[in-house]
CSV table of C-alpha atoms in Angstrom, one decimal:
chain,number,residue,atom,x,y,z
A,1,MET,CA,15.1,25.7,-13.4
A,2,SER,CA,18.4,24.2,-12.3
A,3,ASP,CA,18.2,20.6,-10.9
A,4,SER,CA,20.7,18.2,-9.5
A,5,LEU,CA,19.8,15.7,-12.2
A,6,SER,CA,20.6,18.1,-15.0
A,7,ASN,CA,23.4,16.8,-17.3
A,8,LYS,CA,23.4,13.4,-15.4
A,9,LYS,CA,23.0,10.0,-16.9
A,10,LEU,CA,20.2,8.2,-15.1
A,11,VAL,CA,19.5,4.5,-15.8
A,12,ILE,CA,16.0,3.4,-14.8
A,13,LEU,CA,15.3,-0.3,-14.5
A,14,GLY,CA,11.6,-1.0,-15.1
A,15,LEU,CA,9.1,1.0,-17.2
A,16,ALA,CA,6.1,0.7,-14.8
A,17,ARG,CA,4.2,3.7,-13.4
A,18,GLN,CA,6.9,5.0,-11.1
A,19,GLY,CA,9.8,4.4,-13.6
A,20,THR,CA,7.8,6.2,-16.3
A,21,ALA,CA,7.1,9.2,-14.1
A,22,LEU,CA,10.8,9.4,-13.1
A,23,ALA,CA,11.9,9.2,-16.7
A,24,ARG,CA,9.6,12.0,-17.8
A,25,PHE,CA,10.7,14.2,-14.8
A,26,ALA,CA,14.4,13.5,-15.4
A,27,VAL,CA,14.3,14.4,-19.1
A,28,GLY,CA,12.4,17.5,-18.2
A,29,VAL,CA,15.2,18.8,-15.9
A,30,GLY,CA,17.9,18.0,-18.4
A,31,ALA,CA,19.1,14.5,-17.6
A,32,SER,CA,20.0,11.8,-20.1
A,33,VAL,CA,17.8,8.8,-19.4
A,34,VAL,CA,18.2,5.2,-20.3
A,35,VAL,CA,15.2,3.0,-19.5
A,36,SER,CA,15.7,-0.8,-19.4
A,37,ASP,CA,12.9,-3.3,-18.9
A,38,MET,CA,12.9,-7.1,-19.2
A,39,ARG,CA,9.7,-6.9,-21.3
A,40,SER,CA,9.8,-6.5,-25.1
A,41,ALA,CA,9.0,-3.4,-27.1
A,42,GLU,CA,5.8,-5.0,-28.2
A,43,GLN,CA,4.7,-5.5,-24.6
A,44,LEU,CA,5.6,-2.0,-23.7
A,45,GLN,CA,4.4,-0.2,-26.8
A,46,GLU,CA,1.7,1.8,-25.1
A,47,THR,CA,4.1,3.1,-22.4
A,48,ILE,CA,6.7,3.9,-25.0
A,49,ASP,CA,4.2,5.8,-27.1
A,50,ALA,CA,3.2,7.8,-24.0
A,51,LEU,CA,6.8,9.0,-23.8
A,52,SER,CA,7.2,9.7,-27.5
A,53,ASP,CA,6.9,13.5,-27.0
A,54,LEU,CA,10.2,13.5,-25.1
A,55,PRO,CA,13.4,14.6,-27.0
A,56,ALA,CA,14.8,11.4,-28.7
A,57,GLU,CA,18.4,12.5,-27.9
A,58,GLN,CA,17.6,12.5,-24.1
A,59,ILE,CA,15.9,9.1,-23.8
A,60,GLU,CA,16.9,5.6,-24.8
A,61,PHE,CA,15.2,2.3,-24.4
A,62,VAL,CA,17.0,-1.0,-23.8
A,63,LEU,CA,14.4,-3.8,-23.7
A,64,GLY,CA,14.3,-7.5,-23.1
A,65,GLU,CA,17.4,-7.5,-20.8
A,66,HIS,CA,19.4,-5.6,-18.3
A,67,PRO,CA,22.9,-5.7,-19.7
A,68,MET,CA,25.9,-4.6,-17.6
A,69,SER,CA,26.8,-2.1,-20.3
A,70,LEU,CA,23.9,0.1,-19.0
A,71,LEU,CA,26.2,1.1,-16.1
A,72,ASP,CA,28.9,2.5,-18.4
A,73,GLY,CA,29.0,6.2,-17.7
A,74,ALA,CA,25.9,6.1,-15.4
A,75,ASP,CA,25.7,8.6,-12.7
A,76,LEU,CA,22.6,7.1,-11.0
A,77,LEU,CA,20.7,3.8,-11.1
A,78,ALA,CA,17.0,3.7,-10.3
A,79,PRO,CA,15.7,0.1,-9.9
A,80,SER,CA,11.9,-0.2,-9.8
A,81,GLY,CA,10.2,-2.1,-7.0
A,82,GLY,CA,10.1,-5.2,-9.1
A,83,VAL,CA,13.9,-5.4,-9.4
A,84,PRO,CA,15.5,-7.1,-6.5
A,85,LEU,CA,18.4,-5.2,-4.9
A,86,ASP,CA,20.5,-8.4,-5.0
A,87,SER,CA,20.1,-8.7,-8.8
A,88,PRO,CA,23.5,-8.8,-10.6
A,89,ILE,CA,23.2,-5.3,-12.2
A,90,VAL,CA,22.2,-3.6,-8.9
A,91,VAL,CA,25.1,-5.4,-7.1
A,92,GLU,CA,27.5,-4.3,-9.8
A,93,ALA,CA,26.3,-0.7,-9.6
A,94,ARG,CA,27.0,-0.7,-5.9
A,95,ASN,CA,30.5,-2.2,-6.6
A,96,ARG,CA,31.1,0.7,-8.9
A,97,ASP,CA,29.8,3.2,-6.3
A,98,ILE,CA,26.9,4.3,-8.6
A,99,PRO,CA,24.2,5.7,-6.3
A,100,LEU,CA,20.8,4.1,-6.2
A,101,THR,CA,17.6,6.2,-6.3
A,102,ASN,CA,13.9,6.0,-7.1
A,103,ASP,CA,11.0,8.4,-7.8
A,104,SER,CA,10.1,8.7,-4.1
A,105,LEU,CA,13.6,9.6,-3.0
A,106,GLU,CA,14.0,12.1,-5.8
A,107,PHE,CA,10.7,13.7,-4.9
A,108,MET,CA,11.7,14.0,-1.2
A,109,ARG,CA,14.9,15.7,-2.1
A,110,ARG,CA,12.9,18.5,-3.8
A,111,ALA,CA,9.6,18.7,-1.9
A,112,PRO,CA,8.9,22.2,-0.8
A,113,SER,CA,5.7,21.3,1.2
A,114,LEU,CA,5.0,19.6,4.5
A,115,VAL,CA,5.1,15.9,3.7
A,116,ILE,CA,3.2,13.2,5.6
A,117,GLY,CA,4.6,9.7,4.8
A,118,ILE,CA,2.7,6.6,5.6
A,119,THR,CA,4.0,3.0,5.5
A,120,GLY,CA,3.0,-0.3,7.0
A,121,SER,CA,2.2,-3.9,6.0
A,122,ALA,CA,-1.5,-3.2,5.8
A,123,GLY,CA,-3.8,-0.1,5.8
A,124,LYS,CA,-1.4,2.3,4.0
A,125,THR,CA,-3.8,3.2,1.2
A,126,THR,CA,-6.9,3.6,3.4
A,127,THR,CA,-4.9,5.8,5.9
A,128,THR,CA,-3.3,7.8,3.1
A,129,ALA,CA,-6.7,8.5,1.4
A,130,LEU,CA,-8.4,9.3,4.7
A,131,THR,CA,-5.6,11.6,5.9
A,132,GLY,CA,-5.7,13.4,2.5
A,133,LEU,CA,-9.4,13.9,2.8
A,134,MET,CA,-9.0,15.5,6.2
A,135,SER,CA,-6.6,17.9,4.7
A,136,GLN,CA,-8.9,18.7,1.8
A,137,ILE,CA,-11.9,19.3,4.0
A,138,ALA,CA,-9.7,21.8,5.9
A,139,ASN,CA,-9.3,23.6,2.5
A,140,LYS,CA,-5.6,22.9,2.2
A,141,GLN,CA,-4.1,22.4,-1.3
A,142,THR,CA,-3.4,18.6,-0.9
A,143,TRP,CA,-1.3,16.3,-3.0
A,144,ILE,CA,-2.0,12.5,-2.5
A,145,GLY,CA,0.1,9.9,-4.1
A,146,GLY,CA,3.3,8.0,-4.0
A,147,ASN,CA,2.8,4.2,-4.0
A,148,ILE,CA,-0.8,4.9,-4.9
A,149,GLY,CA,-2.3,7.1,-7.6
A,150,ARG,CA,0.0,9.6,-9.2
A,151,PRO,CA,3.8,9.5,-8.6
A,152,LEU,CA,4.4,12.8,-6.8
A,153,ILE,CA,7.7,13.5,-8.7
A,154,GLU,CA,5.4,14.6,-11.5
A,155,ASP,CA,4.0,17.5,-9.5
A,156,VAL,CA,6.9,18.6,-7.3
A,157,TYR,CA,7.6,21.8,-9.1
A,158,SER,CA,3.9,22.8,-8.9
A,159,MET,CA,3.9,22.5,-5.1
A,160,THR,CA,4.2,25.4,-2.7
A,161,PRO,CA,5.3,25.6,1.0
A,162,ASP,CA,1.7,26.1,2.1
A,163,ASP,CA,0.6,22.8,0.6
A,164,ILE,CA,0.3,19.4,2.3
A,165,VAL,CA,1.5,16.2,0.7
A,166,VAL,CA,0.2,12.8,1.8
A,167,GLN,CA,2.4,10.0,0.5
A,168,GLU,CA,2.0,6.3,0.7
A,169,LEU,CA,5.4,4.5,0.8
A,170,SER,CA,6.2,0.9,0.2
A,171,SER,CA,9.1,-1.1,1.6
A,172,PHE,CA,10.5,-1.3,-1.9
A,173,GLN,CA,10.7,2.5,-2.1
A,174,LEU,CA,12.0,3.0,1.4
A,175,ASP,CA,14.7,0.5,0.9
A,176,LEU,CA,16.7,3.1,-0.9
A,177,TRP,CA,16.1,6.1,1.4
A,178,GLU,CA,19.4,7.1,2.9
A,179,ASP,CA,19.5,10.9,3.5
A,180,THR,CA,16.0,12.3,3.8
A,181,SER,CA,12.5,11.5,5.1
A,182,THR,CA,9.1,13.0,5.6
A,183,ASP,CA,8.2,15.8,8.1
A,184,ILE,CA,5.6,13.5,9.6
A,185,ALA,CA,6.0,9.7,9.3
A,186,ALA,CA,3.8,6.8,10.3
A,187,ILE,CA,4.5,3.1,10.5
A,188,LEU,CA,1.0,1.5,10.9
A,189,ASN,CA,2.1,-2.1,11.5
A,190,ILE,CA,4.7,-4.6,10.5
A,191,THR,CA,3.6,-8.1,9.7
A,192,PRO,CA,5.2,-10.7,7.4
A,193,ASN,CA,5.0,-9.4,3.8
A,194,HIS,CA,7.2,-9.4,0.6
A,195,LEU,CA,9.6,-11.9,2.1
A,196,ASP,CA,10.2,-13.2,-1.4
A,197,ARG,CA,11.9,-9.8,-2.0
A,198,HIS,CA,13.4,-9.0,1.4
A,199,LYS,CA,14.3,-12.5,2.4
A,200,SER,CA,13.8,-12.0,6.1
A,201,MET,CA,11.6,-10.0,8.5
A,202,GLU,CA,14.7,-8.2,9.7
A,203,ASN,CA,15.4,-6.9,6.2
A,204,TYR,CA,11.8,-6.0,5.7
A,205,SER,CA,11.5,-4.2,9.0
A,206,HIS,CA,14.8,-2.3,8.3
A,207,ALA,CA,13.4,-1.1,5.0
A,208,LYS,CA,10.2,0.2,6.6
A,209,SER,CA,12.1,1.8,9.4
A,210,ASN,CA,14.1,4.1,7.1
A,211,ILE,CA,11.2,6.4,7.3
A,212,LEU,CA,12.1,7.0,10.9
A,213,ARG,CA,15.9,6.7,10.6
A,214,HIS,CA,16.3,9.7,8.4
A,215,GLN,CA,14.0,12.1,10.1
A,216,ARG,CA,15.2,15.3,11.8
A,217,PRO,CA,14.8,16.2,15.5
A,218,THR,CA,12.0,18.6,14.6
A,219,ASP,CA,10.0,15.9,12.8
A,220,ILE,CA,7.1,13.8,14.1
A,221,ALA,CA,6.9,10.0,14.1
A,222,VAL,CA,3.6,8.2,14.6
A,223,LEU,CA,3.6,4.5,15.6
A,224,SER,CA,1.0,1.9,16.6
A,225,ALA,CA,0.9,1.2,20.3
A,226,ASP,CA,-0.9,-2.0,19.5
A,227,ASP,CA,1.7,-3.6,17.3
A,228,PRO,CA,4.8,-5.0,19.0
A,229,ARG,CA,7.1,-5.0,16.0
A,230,THR,CA,6.3,-1.3,15.4
A,231,LEU,CA,6.9,-0.3,19.0
A,232,GLN,CA,10.3,-2.0,18.9
A,233,LEU,CA,11.4,0.8,16.5
A,234,GLN,CA,10.9,3.6,19.1
A,235,PRO,CA,14.7,4.0,19.6
A,236,LEU,CA,15.0,5.1,15.9
A,237,VAL,CA,12.6,8.0,16.4
A,238,GLN,CA,14.6,11.3,16.0
A,239,GLY,CA,11.9,13.8,17.1
A,240,ARG,CA,8.5,13.8,18.7
A,241,LEU,CA,6.9,10.3,19.1
A,242,ARG,CA,3.1,10.1,18.9
A,243,LEU,CA,1.0,6.9,19.2
A,244,PHE,CA,-2.3,5.5,18.3
A,245,SER,CA,-4.2,2.7,20.0
A,246,ARG,CA,-7.5,0.9,20.0
A,247,GLU,CA,-6.7,-0.8,23.2
A,248,GLU,CA,-5.3,1.8,25.6
A,249,ALA,CA,-5.2,5.5,26.2
A,250,VAL,CA,-2.0,7.2,25.1
A,251,HIS,CA,-0.5,10.4,26.4
A,252,ASP,CA,0.3,11.9,23.0
A,253,GLY,CA,-1.8,10.7,20.0
A,254,ALA,CA,-5.2,9.1,19.4
A,255,PHE,CA,-7.1,6.3,21.2
A,256,ILE,CA,-10.5,4.8,21.8
A,257,HIS,CA,-12.4,5.3,25.0
A,258,ASP,CA,-16.1,4.7,25.6
A,259,ASP,CA,-16.6,3.9,21.9
A,260,LYS,CA,-15.3,7.3,20.9
A,261,ILE,CA,-12.2,8.6,19.1
A,262,TRP,CA,-10.1,10.8,21.3
A,263,LEU,CA,-7.1,13.0,20.6
A,264,ASN,CA,-4.4,13.9,23.1
A,265,ASP,CA,-1.9,16.6,22.1
A,266,GLY,CA,0.6,15.6,24.7
A,267,ALA,CA,0.3,19.0,26.5
A,268,GLY,CA,-2.9,18.3,28.4
A,269,ARG,CA,-5.5,19.0,25.7
A,270,ILE,CA,-7.6,15.9,25.5
A,271,ARG,CA,-10.8,15.9,23.6
A,272,ILE,CA,-13.4,13.7,21.7
A,273,VAL,CA,-13.2,13.8,17.9
A,274,CYS,CA,-16.3,11.6,17.1
A,275,PRO,CA,-18.0,8.4,18.0
A,276,VAL,CA,-16.6,5.2,16.5
A,277,ASP,CA,-20.1,4.3,15.1
A,278,THR,CA,-20.1,7.3,12.8
A,279,MET,CA,-17.5,5.5,10.6
A,280,HIS,CA,-18.6,3.9,7.4
A,281,LEU,CA,-15.6,1.6,7.3
A,282,ARG,CA,-15.9,-1.9,8.5
A,283,GLY,CA,-13.5,-3.7,10.8
A,284,GLN,CA,-11.3,-3.0,13.8
A,285,HIS,CA,-8.3,-2.6,11.5
A,286,ASN,CA,-10.0,0.4,10.0
A,287,VAL,CA,-10.6,1.9,13.4
A,288,ARG,CA,-6.8,1.8,13.8
A,289,ASN,CA,-6.4,3.4,10.3
A,290,ALA,CA,-8.8,6.2,11.4
A,291,LEU,CA,-6.8,6.7,14.6
A,292,ALA,CA,-3.6,6.9,12.7
A,293,ALA,CA,-5.1,9.4,10.2
A,294,ALA,CA,-6.4,11.6,13.0
A,295,VAL,CA,-2.9,11.8,14.6
A,296,LEU,CA,-1.2,12.5,11.3
A,297,ALA,CA,-3.7,15.2,10.3
A,298,GLU,CA,-3.6,16.9,13.7
A,299,SER,CA,0.2,16.8,13.6
A,300,ALA,CA,-0.1,18.7,10.3
A,301,GLY,CA,-2.3,21.4,11.8
A,302,ILE,CA,-5.6,20.1,10.5
A,303,PRO,CA,-8.5,21.1,12.9
A,304,ASP,CA,-10.6,18.6,14.8
A,305,ASN,CA,-13.8,19.4,12.8
A,306,ALA,CA,-12.2,18.5,9.5
A,307,ILE,CA,-10.8,15.3,11.0
A,308,ALA,CA,-14.3,14.3,12.3
A,309,GLU,CA,-16.0,15.2,9.1
A,310,ALA,CA,-13.6,13.0,7.1
A,311,ILE,CA,-14.1,10.1,9.4
A,312,ARG,CA,-17.9,10.4,9.1
A,313,THR,CA,-17.9,10.7,5.3
A,314,PHE,CA,-15.1,8.5,4.1
A,315,SER,CA,-16.5,5.3,2.6
A,316,GLY,CA,-13.2,3.6,1.7
A,317,VAL,CA,-11.2,3.1,-1.5
A,318,PRO,CA,-11.7,0.6,-4.3
A,319,HIS,CA,-10.6,-3.1,-3.7
A,320,ARG,CA,-10.6,-2.7,0.1
A,321,LEU,CA,-13.7,-4.3,1.6
A,322,GLU,CA,-15.6,-2.7,-1.3
A,323,LEU,CA,-19.2,-3.8,-1.5
A,324,VAL,CA,-19.7,-4.5,-5.2
A,325,ARG,CA,-23.3,-5.7,-5.2
A,326,THR,CA,-26.0,-7.2,-3.0
A,327,ILE,CA,-28.1,-10.0,-4.7
A,328,ASN,CA,-31.0,-11.5,-2.9
A,329,GLY,CA,-29.5,-10.6,0.4
A,330,ILE,CA,-26.0,-11.9,-0.5
A,331,GLN,CA,-23.2,-9.3,-0.2
A,332,TYR,CA,-20.4,-9.6,-2.8
A,333,VAL,CA,-17.3,-7.8,-1.3
A,334,ASN,CA,-14.1,-7.0,-3.2
A,335,ASP,CA,-11.0,-7.1,-1.0
A,336,SER,CA,-8.5,-7.8,-3.8
A,337,ILE,CA,-5.9,-5.7,-1.9
A,338,ALA,CA,-5.5,-8.6,0.6
A,339,THR,CA,-2.2,-9.9,-0.8
A,340,ALA,CA,-1.0,-11.4,2.5
A,341,PRO,CA,-2.6,-13.8,5.0
A,342,GLU,CA,-2.9,-11.2,7.7
A,343,ARG,CA,-4.9,-8.9,5.4
A,344,SER,CA,-7.3,-11.8,4.6
A,345,ILE,CA,-7.7,-12.5,8.3
A,346,ALA,CA,-8.5,-8.8,9.0
A,347,ALA,CA,-11.2,-9.0,6.3
A,348,LEU,CA,-12.7,-12.1,7.8
A,349,GLU,CA,-13.0,-10.4,11.2
A,350,SER,CA,-14.8,-7.4,9.6
A,351,PHE,CA,-18.0,-9.4,9.2
A,352,GLU,CA,-20.4,-11.2,11.5
A,353,GLU,CA,-22.3,-12.8,8.7
A,354,PRO,CA,-21.5,-16.3,7.3
A,355,ILE,CA,-18.6,-16.0,4.7
A,356,ILE,CA,-17.9,-17.8,1.5
A,357,LEU,CA,-14.2,-16.9,1.0
A,358,LEU,CA,-12.4,-16.7,-2.3
A,359,ALA,CA,-8.7,-17.2,-1.7
A,360,GLY,CA,-5.6,-17.9,-3.7
A,361,GLY,CA,-3.3,-16.1,-6.1
A,362,ARG,CA,0.5,-16.4,-5.9
A,363,ASP,CA,2.6,-16.9,-2.7
A,364,LYS,CA,5.3,-14.5,-1.3
A,365,ASP,CA,6.9,-17.1,1.0
A,366,MET,CA,4.3,-16.4,3.6
A,367,GLU,CA,3.2,-18.4,6.7
A,368,TRP,CA,-0.3,-19.8,6.3
A,369,GLU,CA,-1.0,-21.8,9.4
A,370,GLU,CA,-2.7,-19.0,11.4
A,371,TRP,CA,-4.7,-18.0,8.3
A,372,ALA,CA,-6.0,-21.6,7.9
A,373,ARG,CA,-7.0,-21.7,11.6
A,374,ARG,CA,-8.9,-18.4,11.4
A,375,VAL,CA,-10.5,-19.4,8.1
A,376,GLY,CA,-11.7,-22.6,9.7
A,377,GLN,CA,-13.3,-20.5,12.5
A,378,ARG,CA,-14.9,-17.9,10.3
A,379,ALA,CA,-15.6,-19.2,6.8
A,380,LYS,CA,-18.6,-21.2,5.9
A,381,HIS,CA,-16.9,-22.4,2.7
A,382,VAL,CA,-13.6,-21.6,0.9
A,383,ILE,CA,-13.2,-21.5,-2.9
A,384,LEU,CA,-9.5,-21.7,-3.9
A,385,PHE,CA,-8.1,-20.4,-7.2
A,386,GLY,CA,-4.7,-19.6,-8.7
A,387,GLN,CA,-1.3,-21.0,-8.1
A,388,LEU,CA,-1.8,-21.2,-4.4
A,389,ALA,CA,-4.9,-23.3,-4.5
A,390,PRO,CA,-3.2,-26.8,-4.0
A,391,GLN,CA,-1.0,-25.4,-1.2
A,392,LEU,CA,-3.9,-23.7,0.6
A,393,ALA,CA,-6.0,-26.9,0.3
A,394,ASP,CA,-3.3,-28.8,2.2
A,395,TYR,CA,-3.4,-26.1,5.0
A,396,LEU,CA,-7.2,-26.2,5.2
A,397,ASP,CA,-7.6,-30.0,5.3
A,398,GLY,CA,-9.6,-30.9,8.4
A,399,LEU,CA,-10.2,-27.2,9.3
A,400,ALA,CA,-12.6,-25.9,6.7
A,401,LYS,CA,-14.9,-26.9,3.8
A,402,TYR,CA,-13.3,-26.0,0.5
A,403,THR,CA,-13.4,-26.5,-3.2
A,404,GLN,CA,-10.9,-25.6,-5.9
A,405,ALA,CA,-11.7,-23.6,-9.0
A,406,ASP,CA,-9.8,-23.2,-12.3
A,407,ASP,CA,-9.8,-19.4,-12.1
A,408,LEU,CA,-11.5,-16.4,-10.6
A,409,ALA,CA,-14.5,-16.6,-12.9
A,410,SER,CA,-15.1,-20.2,-11.9
A,411,ALA,CA,-14.7,-19.3,-8.2
A,412,VAL,CA,-17.3,-16.5,-8.5
A,413,ALA,CA,-19.7,-18.8,-10.2
A,414,SER,CA,-19.2,-21.5,-7.6
A,415,ALA,CA,-19.7,-19.0,-4.8
A,416,HIS,CA,-22.9,-17.7,-6.4
A,417,ASP,CA,-24.3,-21.3,-6.5
A,418,LEU,CA,-23.3,-21.9,-2.8
A,419,ALA,CA,-24.4,-18.6,-1.3
A,420,GLU,CA,-27.6,-18.1,0.6
A,421,THR,CA,-29.5,-15.0,1.8
A,422,GLY,CA,-27.5,-13.4,4.6
A,423,ASP,CA,-24.1,-14.7,3.4
A,424,VAL,CA,-21.1,-12.6,2.3
A,425,VAL,CA,-19.1,-13.7,-0.7
A,426,LEU,CA,-15.7,-12.2,0.1
A,427,LEU,CA,-12.8,-12.0,-2.4
A,428,SER,CA,-9.8,-11.7,0.0
A,429,PRO,CA,-7.2,-13.8,-1.6
A,430,GLY,CA,-4.2,-13.6,0.7
A,431,GLY,CA,-1.9,-14.1,-2.2
A,432,THR,CA,-0.6,-11.7,-4.8
A,433,SER,CA,-2.3,-11.3,-8.2
A,434,TYR,CA,0.8,-11.9,-10.3
A,435,ASP,CA,-0.1,-15.5,-11.3
A,436,SER,CA,-2.8,-14.2,-13.6
A,437,TYR,CA,-3.0,-10.4,-13.4
A,438,ASN,CA,-0.8,-7.3,-13.6
A,439,ASP,CA,-1.8,-6.2,-10.1
A,440,PHE,CA,-4.5,-6.5,-7.4
A,441,VAL,CA,-6.5,-3.7,-9.1
A,442,GLU,CA,-6.9,-5.7,-12.3
A,443,ARG,CA,-7.9,-8.7,-10.2
A,444,GLY,CA,-10.5,-6.6,-8.3
A,445,ASP,CA,-11.8,-5.1,-11.5
A,446,GLU,CA,-12.4,-8.6,-13.0
A,447,PHE,CA,-14.2,-9.6,-9.8
A,448,ARG,CA,-16.5,-6.5,-10.1
A,449,THR,CA,-17.2,-7.4,-13.7
A,450,LEU,CA,-18.0,-11.0,-12.9
A,451,VAL,CA,-20.3,-10.1,-10.0
A,452,ARG,CA,-22.2,-7.4,-12.0
A,453,ALA,CA,-22.8,-10.0,-14.7
A,454,LEU,CA,-24.4,-12.5,-12.2
A,455,GLU,CA,-28.1,-13.0,-12.9
A,456,MET,CA,-30.6,-12.2,-10.2
A,457,PRO,CA,-32.5,-15.3,-9.0
A,458,GLU,CA,-36.1,-15.6,-10.1
A,459,GLY,CA,-38.5,-13.7,-7.8
A,460,ALA,CA,-35.6,-11.6,-6.3
């Protein structure tokens, strides 16, 4: 099969999940691939072994550095999300007019199916998984991936025009989109996030808005009517605009009225999908996620009964308000995905019970004043861990009771000692996991392991 990457030299910076998938795809279509990573061969041995079946003459590894010589003869440069676009080698590539790409952009250039793209500062994964379930219940061949799960570039030549793709997209991926977008696109919300990478809210919002900027007049854009920053992007919408709102009725989209989820197709057909209280998911932020998923699915032709059934049966995804265990009436909840203060606030507002909050990790140049104020209102006690602990302690002084722990294991042990029947022990860090873990999944997995190892109290 002929492909535009055939006989091209592709340089990939970063041998993580998406870089690995792009390397395998590119070699498969006849490209010459050079993969460079700042980590050593020893650190990457497992990943290198996984690519050992590829022809040696088509793939080369340059490890421990990103030398400028990588660009010699390069036709394309694919920086991973962890490589800043202002890094010297990326700047030099642009100076040499070497195009930038990534796995999501290469996928979109080839996708034969209807593609739903979902981005936002929070709620992307839940909305993606829920939208995908709606499509599956409707018996559509459905591909779910992108920034979560399997990179979709791996499956692009197995897809057909009758399939539906549901793709989660990060700001890092969208930063490079310049000539294509998804048939149906959603921006769920825009709140401060990844400012260590994007440097400003303007840059961050611009990256997100590429999902709108490059749509066609026949495409559909879905925005939150409840989020001011998202609504400001309306002038970028190229085709049909649909909205979702928990606070007001909308003329084309989904909304809440009388504690029910409604859909309005914009042409006078307004109907109830299901009552809100049939949802398993906690929190008003998840009501908005369900509304967004309903609009996206309906826009893709999914019938109302499949949308309702998915909302009724969907119990969430791992590491997002995930109930790990209940011990003596104490709920232990894993919300490791909360890598920004706003996500931690949303988690706090999802419970009415007294909360012992486990918070910390590493900062992304975020604002913490509002987080501290809300924590002071909602948390019974806060246990701080990770690099952020001293900084968060300063914010919480005079607002909340807190203690500092050496690590997550010590934090869980302290919470177990403090908690009483009826409490919620909530891991919702607010910071990233990169001070101690590879990602939020690894952090959440350790929390699960620690909680499952806790001993039941006598008589419980």
